[in-house]
């Protein structure tokens, strides 16, 4: 899915400038999240008059997803703004370097947006989140697998924002921040930037790989060997990077270790006394010593001690000494409260290692509790201790220390968290896995174990002489496997295994964990392919989707996928921007069905932006799609934009991002026409027009016009089709193309009987408005071509021909210029002939319906006063004049200018089905109007008969083809009867007026001679 090269420089600023300049002043809607000041102003006005509907209320009614957009509005805008800042030139330059510096800044910007959002939400939901985290810690201590319940309190979404948020929003943004953090780290692993060129990428979150600058020898310090190991072993560096990320994820600032331990130690009933170790067991031991007057340490084999030194329940023997291994050495127990204290303390040690706390923190924490031996036990950790070249611990002591920790993890300890701590320090996997409760924990345990095991192997290969003899031969008590019989696995195998484990199966299929797993396993392309297919399946679940086409689900091949839908807008946003980042790293998305599935994610996000009222962002995202998909995607979104200013901005942005605007507009029309379903199969290609009523009797008389024969209702698709054509009005030039498209839409409406929609189109996008708009570019000035005759003189007079020359040469130039303009106008008129003919048809039909209403008012009038009659006659005269003016173009060469043979056949069918009905309706209008206005109107009927009889008009052929010639003859017969019986009703008394050609009805007037 290689994106086209776009001109992105200055695009975002130009968007803001267009808003500031007032381009959208006609539109009441402005994007609220584009400026903080407008947010505050809108909020103040809302609070000042809460009972009145605001613009925001209207927006939410117009945009069904406006509330969702408001909730994350600023984040959506910020993501788009940062995406827009990646210029084409920058991407070209970075491709040659094969590093990630051209996208790393974008990843860091997205992580920063998520981080700031988390901070804002923490202010609202900190208490709820702390309760959840503490509940997780309690369940760890109790080894319970029950899942926590999320908080339900809702809070304000921030200053100047009335959108409510929940603690779930906070958790979601925390996971997103972690995901961007992981992506940035893994990009530096897979696409490293040279250290001397890191420059701006100096964040504490981004790892810095040690340099292999020191030659390793038998006297090298452990720090030097460890750094050399990470510098030369790519897999080890990757695992170290993932471990550090997992530690940052676990180190939630809302859950301080001190607070957790304080809560957990409440079960120890110590009253806040942390620094006295096994307090209750110590008191029992002291009591026995005082009772026996014993000055030395008690031994477990003292006579009677097993019966007297018991716990408070008198069920178990207590330890006699207080050294750390007394419990396991003596096989005795502690008081219940001390057990609680011990478990809470080991859990705290586990948490400190799991969160990646440094040595100073651990040492200080243990010192405060007089538990320095625990810090000493953890001091040998390679990743924890600040080693120096003069470290007192030699190599063998370090290696043996790790093996000793492994033995303690395998066999010793009174609590699983104690064994887990030693398991982390030694890399002994089984002990650590027993306390793992989450996907992160299991991944951390696996990577920690494999990393330390790899380091042990590195030592044996590079410095075998410094490995203790007891560890060389693979036999003896120190030779057990650190993996507990399991084999070392790659990141991909580990991630896939977590999807199958009962403990992690549910969490591993959550969207964020699957995304993080795909990044770690380096199979993001496969992940996004499967979820693009799954998204298409979800979109078409309740019927065929207009946004995403169905895909073959067999391509999933049984893959485990997360839940994804068109409504998961945050997830779609995250995946969309990740796709763009991998796209800029030259990940191959160009082949179908991969490209289609992957682009499904982007298209779904674009659809969300459109429905949420973020239309100005659409071209930016569509420009990253393939050529065909960008056109079809935007074509689906354009009907949502109805304001003139927003349309102008959209056209400008599409051109700026090199999106072919005419292609988008044409595709929009095709898609809407495709969505329009004919009412019946027979209506297809029928072009039927029914204006007149059907008479039941056999009496020969004129058929009256039906009431509301044009209908008054339109479907949503028909309205969208009209709005789609309105876009062509704003397209500079493209005259012939626009006229052709308009004619196609009229034919489409006529074909399916959508007369109300066609009438609306004739009023909304008139030939006159198109002419005034487009001739400015074509002819150099705005001209209303609807007032220009096709073959005759135009509206260009001497006053229009501005010239500064009085010479003959100047007049010749004016004549040539005038002739050129006339020729251009005639060309434009010829190209618009079909469009004007269709527009004229529905103008005439609208005039007929308007006349019918006037005639009906006159017929049903019960108040026969002179004033009322004058009003009715005036209304009828106006409506008749409109009918007469609009019918006349239909009688002369109407639809006689086809482009090809196919259109010629269409036009013949339309003329056959429409003209007889219109002419018969016109005859009825003339006959009826003559009774109210003047009997001289009947002369029009005679002229009409003569015109039809003229073979060159083609009108008689239409009646013959429609088999309605007999009906026409009957209509003229009825009119002839009206002529004979006509009196002066509705006309002035006296002789009939003569027309300019001398016609008069006086011939038909029979008067009795005067005696």
PDB file of N, CA, C and O in Angstrom, residues 298-354:
ATOM      1  N   UNK A 298      17.904 -19.456  72.158  1.00  0.00           N
ATOM      2  CA  UNK A 298      17.170 -20.704  72.357  1.00  0.00           C
ATOM      3  C   UNK A 298      17.454 -21.665  71.207  1.00  0.00           C
ATOM      4  O   UNK A 298      17.537 -21.264  70.049  1.00  0.00           O
ATOM      5  N   UNK A 299      17.575 -22.921  71.539  1.00  0.00           N
ATOM      6  CA  UNK A 299      17.762 -23.948  70.545  1.00  0.00           C
ATOM      7  C   UNK A 299      16.482 -24.753  70.431  1.00  0.00           C
ATOM      8  O   UNK A 299      15.788 -24.991  71.431  1.00  0.00           O
ATOM      9  N   UNK A 300      16.155 -25.193  69.251  1.00  0.00           N
ATOM     10  CA  UNK A 300      14.881 -25.900  69.075  1.00  0.00           C
ATOM     11  C   UNK A 300      14.793 -27.235  69.808  1.00  0.00           C
ATOM     12  O   UNK A 300      13.691 -27.731  70.064  1.00  0.00           O
ATOM     13  N   UNK A 301      15.950 -27.792  70.164  1.00  0.00           N
ATOM     14  CA  UNK A 301      15.925 -29.090  70.821  1.00  0.00           C
ATOM     15  C   UNK A 301      15.946 -28.999  72.342  1.00  0.00           C
ATOM     16  O   UNK A 301      16.181 -29.988  73.033  1.00  0.00           O
ATOM     17  N   UNK A 302      15.743 -27.780  72.868  1.00  0.00           N
ATOM     18  CA  UNK A 302      15.699 -27.626  74.317  1.00  0.00           C
ATOM     19  C   UNK A 302      14.502 -28.409  74.872  1.00  0.00           C
ATOM     20  O   UNK A 302      13.428 -28.456  74.266  1.00  0.00           O
ATOM     21  N   UNK A 303      14.702 -28.948  76.009  1.00  0.00           N
ATOM     22  CA  UNK A 303      13.666 -29.780  76.626  1.00  0.00           C
ATOM     23  C   UNK A 303      12.437 -28.925  76.948  1.00  0.00           C
ATOM     24  O   UNK A 303      12.530 -27.863  77.574  1.00  0.00           O
ATOM     25  N   UNK A 304      11.271 -29.403  76.499  1.00  0.00           N
ATOM     26  CA  UNK A 304      10.010 -28.738  76.788  1.00  0.00           C
ATOM     27  C   UNK A 304       9.714 -27.534  75.935  1.00  0.00           C
ATOM     28  O   UNK A 304       8.627 -26.959  76.023  1.00  0.00           O
ATOM     29  N   UNK A 305      10.670 -27.158  75.089  1.00  0.00           N
ATOM     30  CA  UNK A 305      10.459 -25.944  74.293  1.00  0.00           C
ATOM     31  C   UNK A 305       9.399 -26.166  73.221  1.00  0.00           C
ATOM     32  O   UNK A 305       8.639 -25.250  72.883  1.00  0.00           O
ATOM     33  N   UNK A 306       9.349 -27.385  72.712  1.00  0.00           N
ATOM     34  CA  UNK A 306       8.364 -27.677  71.655  1.00  0.00           C
ATOM     35  C   UNK A 306       6.944 -27.604  72.176  1.00  0.00           C
ATOM     36  O   UNK A 306       6.006 -27.377  71.408  1.00  0.00           O
ATOM     37  N   UNK A 307       6.767 -27.769  73.478  1.00  0.00           N
ATOM     38  CA  UNK A 307       5.423 -27.709  74.044  1.00  0.00           C
ATOM     39  C   UNK A 307       5.072 -26.334  74.587  1.00  0.00           C
ATOM     40  O   UNK A 307       3.891 -26.023  74.776  1.00  0.00           O
ATOM     41  N   UNK A 308       6.097 -25.525  74.824  1.00  0.00           N
ATOM     42  CA  UNK A 308       5.825 -24.214  75.431  1.00  0.00           C
ATOM     43  C   UNK A 308       5.919 -23.048  74.458  1.00  0.00           C
ATOM     44  O   UNK A 308       5.176 -22.064  74.581  1.00  0.00           O
ATOM     45  N   UNK A 309       6.818 -23.165  73.477  1.00  0.00           N
ATOM     46  CA  UNK A 309       6.971 -22.065  72.504  1.00  0.00           C
ATOM     47  C   UNK A 309       6.073 -22.342  71.303  1.00  0.00           C
ATOM     48  O   UNK A 309       6.496 -22.872  70.275  1.00  0.00           O
ATOM     49  N   UNK A 310       4.819 -22.000  71.455  1.00  0.00           N
ATOM     50  CA  UNK A 310       3.823 -22.249  70.417  1.00  0.00           C
ATOM     51  C   UNK A 310       3.199 -20.931  69.948  1.00  0.00           C
ATOM     52  O   UNK A 310       3.327 -19.899  70.619  1.00  0.00           O
ATOM     53  N   UNK A 311       2.521 -21.004  68.802  1.00  0.00           N
ATOM     54  CA  UNK A 311       1.827 -19.808  68.315  1.00  0.00           C
ATOM     55  C   UNK A 311       0.621 -19.501  69.182  1.00  0.00           C
ATOM     56  O   UNK A 311       0.267 -20.263  70.086  1.00  0.00           O
ATOM     57  N   UNK A 312      -0.016 -18.399  68.925  1.00  0.00           N
ATOM     58  CA  UNK A 312      -1.125 -17.953  69.773  1.00  0.00           C
ATOM     59  C   UNK A 312      -2.306 -18.927  69.743  1.00  0.00           C
ATOM     60  O   UNK A 312      -3.089 -18.969  70.689  1.00  0.00           O
ATOM     61  N   UNK A 313      -2.448 -19.716  68.689  1.00  0.00           N
ATOM     62  CA  UNK A 313      -3.521 -20.705  68.605  1.00  0.00           C
ATOM     63  C   UNK A 313      -3.125 -22.028  69.250  1.00  0.00           C
ATOM     64  O   UNK A 313      -3.931 -22.962  69.322  1.00  0.00           O
ATOM     65  N   UNK A 314      -1.851 -22.121  69.712  1.00  0.00           N
ATOM     66  CA  UNK A 314      -1.323 -23.321  70.359  1.00  0.00           C
ATOM     67  C   UNK A 314      -1.390 -24.544  69.452  1.00  0.00           C
ATOM     68  O   UNK A 314      -1.613 -25.671  69.901  1.00  0.00           O
ATOM     69  N   UNK A 315      -1.159 -24.316  68.158  1.00  0.00           N
ATOM     70  CA  UNK A 315      -1.231 -25.432  67.212  1.00  0.00           C
ATOM     71  C   UNK A 315       0.098 -25.746  66.549  1.00  0.00           C
ATOM     72  O   UNK A 315       0.289 -26.850  66.055  1.00  0.00           O
ATOM     73  N   UNK A 316       1.018 -24.750  66.488  1.00  0.00           N
ATOM     74  CA  UNK A 316       2.284 -24.958  65.790  1.00  0.00           C
ATOM     75  C   UNK A 316       3.416 -24.398  66.625  1.00  0.00           C
ATOM     76  O   UNK A 316       3.257 -23.398  67.330  1.00  0.00           O
ATOM     77  N   UNK A 317       4.576 -25.079  66.510  1.00  0.00           N
ATOM     78  CA  UNK A 317       5.762 -24.626  67.231  1.00  0.00           C
ATOM     79  C   UNK A 317       6.394 -23.450  66.526  1.00  0.00           C
ATOM     80  O   UNK A 317       6.484 -23.412  65.294  1.00  0.00           O
ATOM     81  N   UNK A 318       6.823 -22.458  67.299  1.00  0.00           N
ATOM     82  CA  UNK A 318       7.446 -21.270  66.730  1.00  0.00           C
ATOM     83  C   UNK A 318       8.949 -21.446  66.633  1.00  0.00           C
ATOM     84  O   UNK A 318       9.557 -22.274  67.334  1.00  0.00           O
ATOM     85  N   UNK A 319       9.543 -20.645  65.775  1.00  0.00           N
ATOM     86  CA  UNK A 319      10.999 -20.640  65.646  1.00  0.00           C
ATOM     87  C   UNK A 319      11.593 -20.154  66.966  1.00  0.00           C
ATOM     88  O   UNK A 319      10.971 -19.393  67.720  1.00  0.00           O
ATOM     89  N   UNK A 320      12.825 -20.587  67.209  1.00  0.00           N
ATOM     90  CA  UNK A 320      13.489 -20.165  68.444  1.00  0.00           C
ATOM     91  C   UNK A 320      14.465 -19.026  68.211  1.00  0.00           C
ATOM     92  O   UNK A 320      14.939 -18.413  69.173  1.00  0.00           O
ATOM     93  N   UNK A 321      14.779 -18.771  66.945  1.00  0.00           N
ATOM     94  CA  UNK A 321      15.721 -17.719  66.596  1.00  0.00           C
ATOM     95  C   UNK A 321      15.134 -16.880  65.462  1.00  0.00           C
ATOM     96  O   UNK A 321      14.188 -17.298  64.792  1.00  0.00           O
ATOM     97  N   UNK A 322      15.727 -15.711  65.218  1.00  0.00           N
ATOM     98  CA  UNK A 322      15.119 -14.747  64.296  1.00  0.00           C
ATOM     99  C   UNK A 322      15.944 -14.497  63.040  1.00  0.00           C
ATOM    100  O   UNK A 322      15.726 -13.508  62.344  1.00  0.00           O
ATOM    101  N   UNK A 323      16.905 -15.383  62.738  1.00  0.00           N
ATOM    102  CA  UNK A 323      17.657 -15.193  61.506  1.00  0.00           C
ATOM    103  C   UNK A 323      16.767 -15.574  60.323  1.00  0.00           C
ATOM    104  O   UNK A 323      15.823 -16.358  60.472  1.00  0.00           O
ATOM    105  N   UNK A 324      17.046 -15.028  59.129  1.00  0.00           N
ATOM    106  CA  UNK A 324      16.127 -15.184  58.001  1.00  0.00           C
ATOM    107  C   UNK A 324      15.797 -16.620  57.618  1.00  0.00           C
ATOM    108  O   UNK A 324      14.675 -16.894  57.174  1.00  0.00           O
ATOM    109  N   UNK A 325      16.766 -17.566  57.797  1.00  0.00           N
ATOM    110  CA  UNK A 325      16.483 -18.927  57.363  1.00  0.00           C
ATOM    111  C   UNK A 325      16.065 -19.828  58.509  1.00  0.00           C
ATOM    112  O   UNK A 325      16.074 -21.052  58.399  1.00  0.00           O
ATOM    113  N   UNK A 326      15.685 -19.242  59.645  1.00  0.00           N
ATOM    114  CA  UNK A 326      15.311 -20.041  60.806  1.00  0.00           C
ATOM    115  C   UNK A 326      14.107 -20.923  60.511  1.00  0.00           C
ATOM    116  O   UNK A 326      14.015 -22.056  61.003  1.00  0.00           O
ATOM    117  N   UNK A 327      13.193 -20.438  59.749  1.00  0.00           N
ATOM    118  CA  UNK A 327      11.957 -21.186  59.476  1.00  0.00           C
ATOM    119  C   UNK A 327      12.273 -22.475  58.733  1.00  0.00           C
ATOM    120  O   UNK A 327      11.830 -23.568  59.106  1.00  0.00           O
ATOM    121  N   UNK A 328      13.054 -22.365  57.652  1.00  0.00           N
ATOM    122  CA  UNK A 328      13.369 -23.549  56.861  1.00  0.00           C
ATOM    123  C   UNK A 328      14.402 -24.428  57.556  1.00  0.00           C
ATOM    124  O   UNK A 328      14.358 -25.662  57.432  1.00  0.00           O
ATOM    125  N   UNK A 329      15.316 -23.808  58.287  1.00  0.00           N
ATOM    126  CA  UNK A 329      16.350 -24.599  58.959  1.00  0.00           C
ATOM    127  C   UNK A 329      15.788 -25.410  60.120  1.00  0.00           C
ATOM    128  O   UNK A 329      16.134 -26.558  60.335  1.00  0.00           O
ATOM    129  N   UNK A 330      14.913 -24.800  60.892  1.00  0.00           N
ATOM    130  CA  UNK A 330      14.372 -25.451  62.071  1.00  0.00           C
ATOM    131  C   UNK A 330      13.074 -26.212  61.795  1.00  0.00           C
ATOM    132  O   UNK A 330      12.659 -27.034  62.602  1.00  0.00           O
ATOM    133  N   UNK A 331      12.476 -25.887  60.634  1.00  0.00           N
ATOM    134  CA  UNK A 331      11.211 -26.554  60.354  1.00  0.00           C
ATOM    135  C   UNK A 331      10.086 -26.089  61.257  1.00  0.00           C
ATOM    136  O   UNK A 331       9.119 -26.818  61.496  1.00  0.00           O
ATOM    137  N   UNK A 332      10.191 -24.880  61.777  1.00  0.00           N
ATOM    138  CA  UNK A 332       9.179 -24.321  62.666  1.00  0.00           C
ATOM    139  C   UNK A 332       8.431 -23.164  61.972  1.00  0.00           C
ATOM    140  O   UNK A 332       8.698 -22.859  60.818  1.00  0.00           O
ATOM    141  N   UNK A 333       7.551 -22.535  62.716  1.00  0.00           N
ATOM    142  CA  UNK A 333       6.638 -21.560  62.119  1.00  0.00           C
ATOM    143  C   UNK A 333       6.753 -20.192  62.793  1.00  0.00           C
ATOM    144  O   UNK A 333       7.430 -20.041  63.817  1.00  0.00           O
ATOM    145  N   UNK A 334       6.048 -19.240  62.202  1.00  0.00           N
ATOM    146  CA  UNK A 334       5.921 -17.900  62.749  1.00  0.00           C
ATOM    147  C   UNK A 334       4.494 -17.670  63.218  1.00  0.00           C
ATOM    148  O   UNK A 334       3.566 -18.404  62.870  1.00  0.00           O
ATOM    149  N   UNK A 335       4.327 -16.610  63.990  1.00  0.00           N
ATOM    150  CA  UNK A 335       2.979 -16.201  64.342  1.00  0.00           C
ATOM    151  C   UNK A 335       2.233 -15.761  63.071  1.00  0.00           C
ATOM    152  O   UNK A 335       2.827 -15.308  62.101  1.00  0.00           O
ATOM    153  N   UNK A 336       0.931 -15.889  63.118  1.00  0.00           N
ATOM    154  CA  UNK A 336       0.115 -15.558  61.944  1.00  0.00           C
ATOM    155  C   UNK A 336       0.389 -14.141  61.464  1.00  0.00           C
ATOM    156  O   UNK A 336       0.514 -13.896  60.265  1.00  0.00           O
ATOM    157  N   UNK A 337       0.486 -13.190  62.379  1.00  0.00           N
ATOM    158  CA  UNK A 337       0.725 -11.804  61.983  1.00  0.00           C
ATOM    159  C   UNK A 337       2.089 -11.645  61.320  1.00  0.00           C
ATOM    160  O   UNK A 337       2.250 -10.834  60.393  1.00  0.00           O
ATOM    161  N   UNK A 338       3.079 -12.396  61.812  1.00  0.00           N
ATOM    162  CA  UNK A 338       4.416 -12.311  61.217  1.00  0.00           C
ATOM    163  C   UNK A 338       4.459 -12.952  59.838  1.00  0.00           C
ATOM    164  O   UNK A 338       5.219 -12.522  58.962  1.00  0.00           O
ATOM    165  N   UNK A 339       3.645 -13.988  59.646  1.00  0.00           N
ATOM    166  CA  UNK A 339       3.534 -14.554  58.312  1.00  0.00           C
ATOM    167  C   UNK A 339       2.983 -13.506  57.336  1.00  0.00           C
ATOM    168  O   UNK A 339       3.457 -13.365  56.202  1.00  0.00           O
ATOM    169  N   UNK A 340       1.977 -12.778  57.788  1.00  0.00           N
ATOM    170  CA  UNK A 340       1.415 -11.728  56.939  1.00  0.00           C
ATOM    171  C   UNK A 340       2.462 -10.670  56.624  1.00  0.00           C
ATOM    172  O   UNK A 340       2.570 -10.193  55.484  1.00  0.00           O
ATOM    173  N   UNK A 341       3.234 -10.309  57.653  1.00  0.00           N
ATOM    174  CA  UNK A 341       4.298  -9.326  57.441  1.00  0.00           C
ATOM    175  C   UNK A 341       5.347  -9.858  56.456  1.00  0.00           C
ATOM    176  O   UNK A 341       5.803  -9.134  55.560  1.00  0.00           O
ATOM    177  N   UNK A 342       5.742 -11.107  56.631  1.00  0.00           N
ATOM    178  CA  UNK A 342       6.769 -11.704  55.766  1.00  0.00           C
ATOM    179  C   UNK A 342       6.299 -11.767  54.313  1.00  0.00           C
ATOM    180  O   UNK A 342       7.031 -11.410  53.389  1.00  0.00           O
ATOM    181  N   UNK A 343       5.106 -12.177  54.118  1.00  0.00           N
ATOM    182  CA  UNK A 343       4.571 -12.289  52.751  1.00  0.00           C
ATOM    183  C   UNK A 343       4.447 -10.910  52.108  1.00  0.00           C
ATOM    184  O   UNK A 343       4.763 -10.729  50.939  1.00  0.00           O
ATOM    185  N   UNK A 344       3.973  -9.929  52.888  1.00  0.00           N
ATOM    186  CA  UNK A 344       3.847  -8.570  52.351  1.00  0.00           C
ATOM    187  C   UNK A 344       5.215  -8.002  51.998  1.00  0.00           C
ATOM    188  O   UNK A 344       5.377  -7.305  50.987  1.00  0.00           O
ATOM    189  N   UNK A 345       6.223  -8.306  52.827  1.00  0.00           N
ATOM    190  CA  UNK A 345       7.561  -7.792  52.555  1.00  0.00           C
ATOM    191  C   UNK A 345       8.160  -8.416  51.312  1.00  0.00           C
ATOM    192  O   UNK A 345       8.776  -7.728  50.484  1.00  0.00           O
ATOM    193  N   UNK A 346       7.976  -9.729  51.155  1.00  0.00           N
ATOM    194  CA  UNK A 346       8.489 -10.376  49.938  1.00  0.00           C
ATOM    195  C   UNK A 346       7.726  -9.909  48.689  1.00  0.00           C
ATOM    196  O   UNK A 346       8.314  -9.788  47.613  1.00  0.00           O
ATOM    197  N   UNK A 347       6.459  -9.657  48.874  1.00  0.00           N
ATOM    198  CA  UNK A 347       5.710  -9.103  47.741  1.00  0.00           C
ATOM    199  C   UNK A 347       6.256  -7.741  47.357  1.00  0.00           C
ATOM    200  O   UNK A 347       6.386  -7.409  46.169  1.00  0.00           O
ATOM    201  N   UNK A 348       6.618  -6.939  48.361  1.00  0.00           N
ATOM    202  CA  UNK A 348       7.210  -5.635  48.073  1.00  0.00           C
ATOM    203  C   UNK A 348       8.548  -5.796  47.354  1.00  0.00           C
ATOM    204  O   UNK A 348       8.856  -5.040  46.417  1.00  0.00           O
ATOM    205  N   UNK A 349       9.356  -6.772  47.767  1.00  0.00           N
ATOM    206  CA  UNK A 349      10.627  -7.023  47.074  1.00  0.00           C
ATOM    207  C   UNK A 349      10.386  -7.441  45.634  1.00  0.00           C
ATOM    208  O   UNK A 349      11.092  -7.006  44.713  1.00  0.00           O
ATOM    209  N   UNK A 350       9.407  -8.308  45.469  1.00  0.00           N
ATOM    210  CA  UNK A 350       9.041  -8.714  44.105  1.00  0.00           C
ATOM    211  C   UNK A 350       8.629  -7.494  43.281  1.00  0.00           C
ATOM    212  O   UNK A 350       9.065  -7.334  42.132  1.00  0.00           O
ATOM    213  N   UNK A 351       7.798  -6.634  43.859  1.00  0.00           N
ATOM    214  CA  UNK A 351       7.327  -5.463  43.139  1.00  0.00           C
ATOM    215  C   UNK A 351       8.487  -4.538  42.778  1.00  0.00           C
ATOM    216  O   UNK A 351       8.519  -3.963  41.688  1.00  0.00           O
ATOM    217  N   UNK A 352       9.445  -4.386  43.676  1.00  0.00           N
ATOM    218  CA  UNK A 352      10.581  -3.506  43.383  1.00  0.00           C
ATOM    219  C   UNK A 352      11.404  -4.045  42.232  1.00  0.00           C
ATOM    220  O   UNK A 352      11.832  -3.287  41.342  1.00  0.00           O
ATOM    221  N   UNK A 353      11.630  -5.351  42.203  1.00  0.00           N
ATOM    222  CA  UNK A 353      12.375  -5.939  41.084  1.00  0.00           C
ATOM    223  C   UNK A 353      11.533  -5.905  39.807  1.00  0.00           C
ATOM    224  O   UNK A 353      12.045  -5.634  38.725  1.00  0.00           O
ATOM    225  N   UNK A 354      10.254  -6.203  39.976  1.00  0.00           N
ATOM    226  CA  UNK A 354       9.364  -6.216  38.798  1.00  0.00           C
ATOM    227  C   UNK A 354       9.231  -4.828  38.192  1.00  0.00           C
ATOM    228  O   UNK A 354       9.072  -4.690  36.971  1.00  0.00           O
TER     229      UNK A 354
END
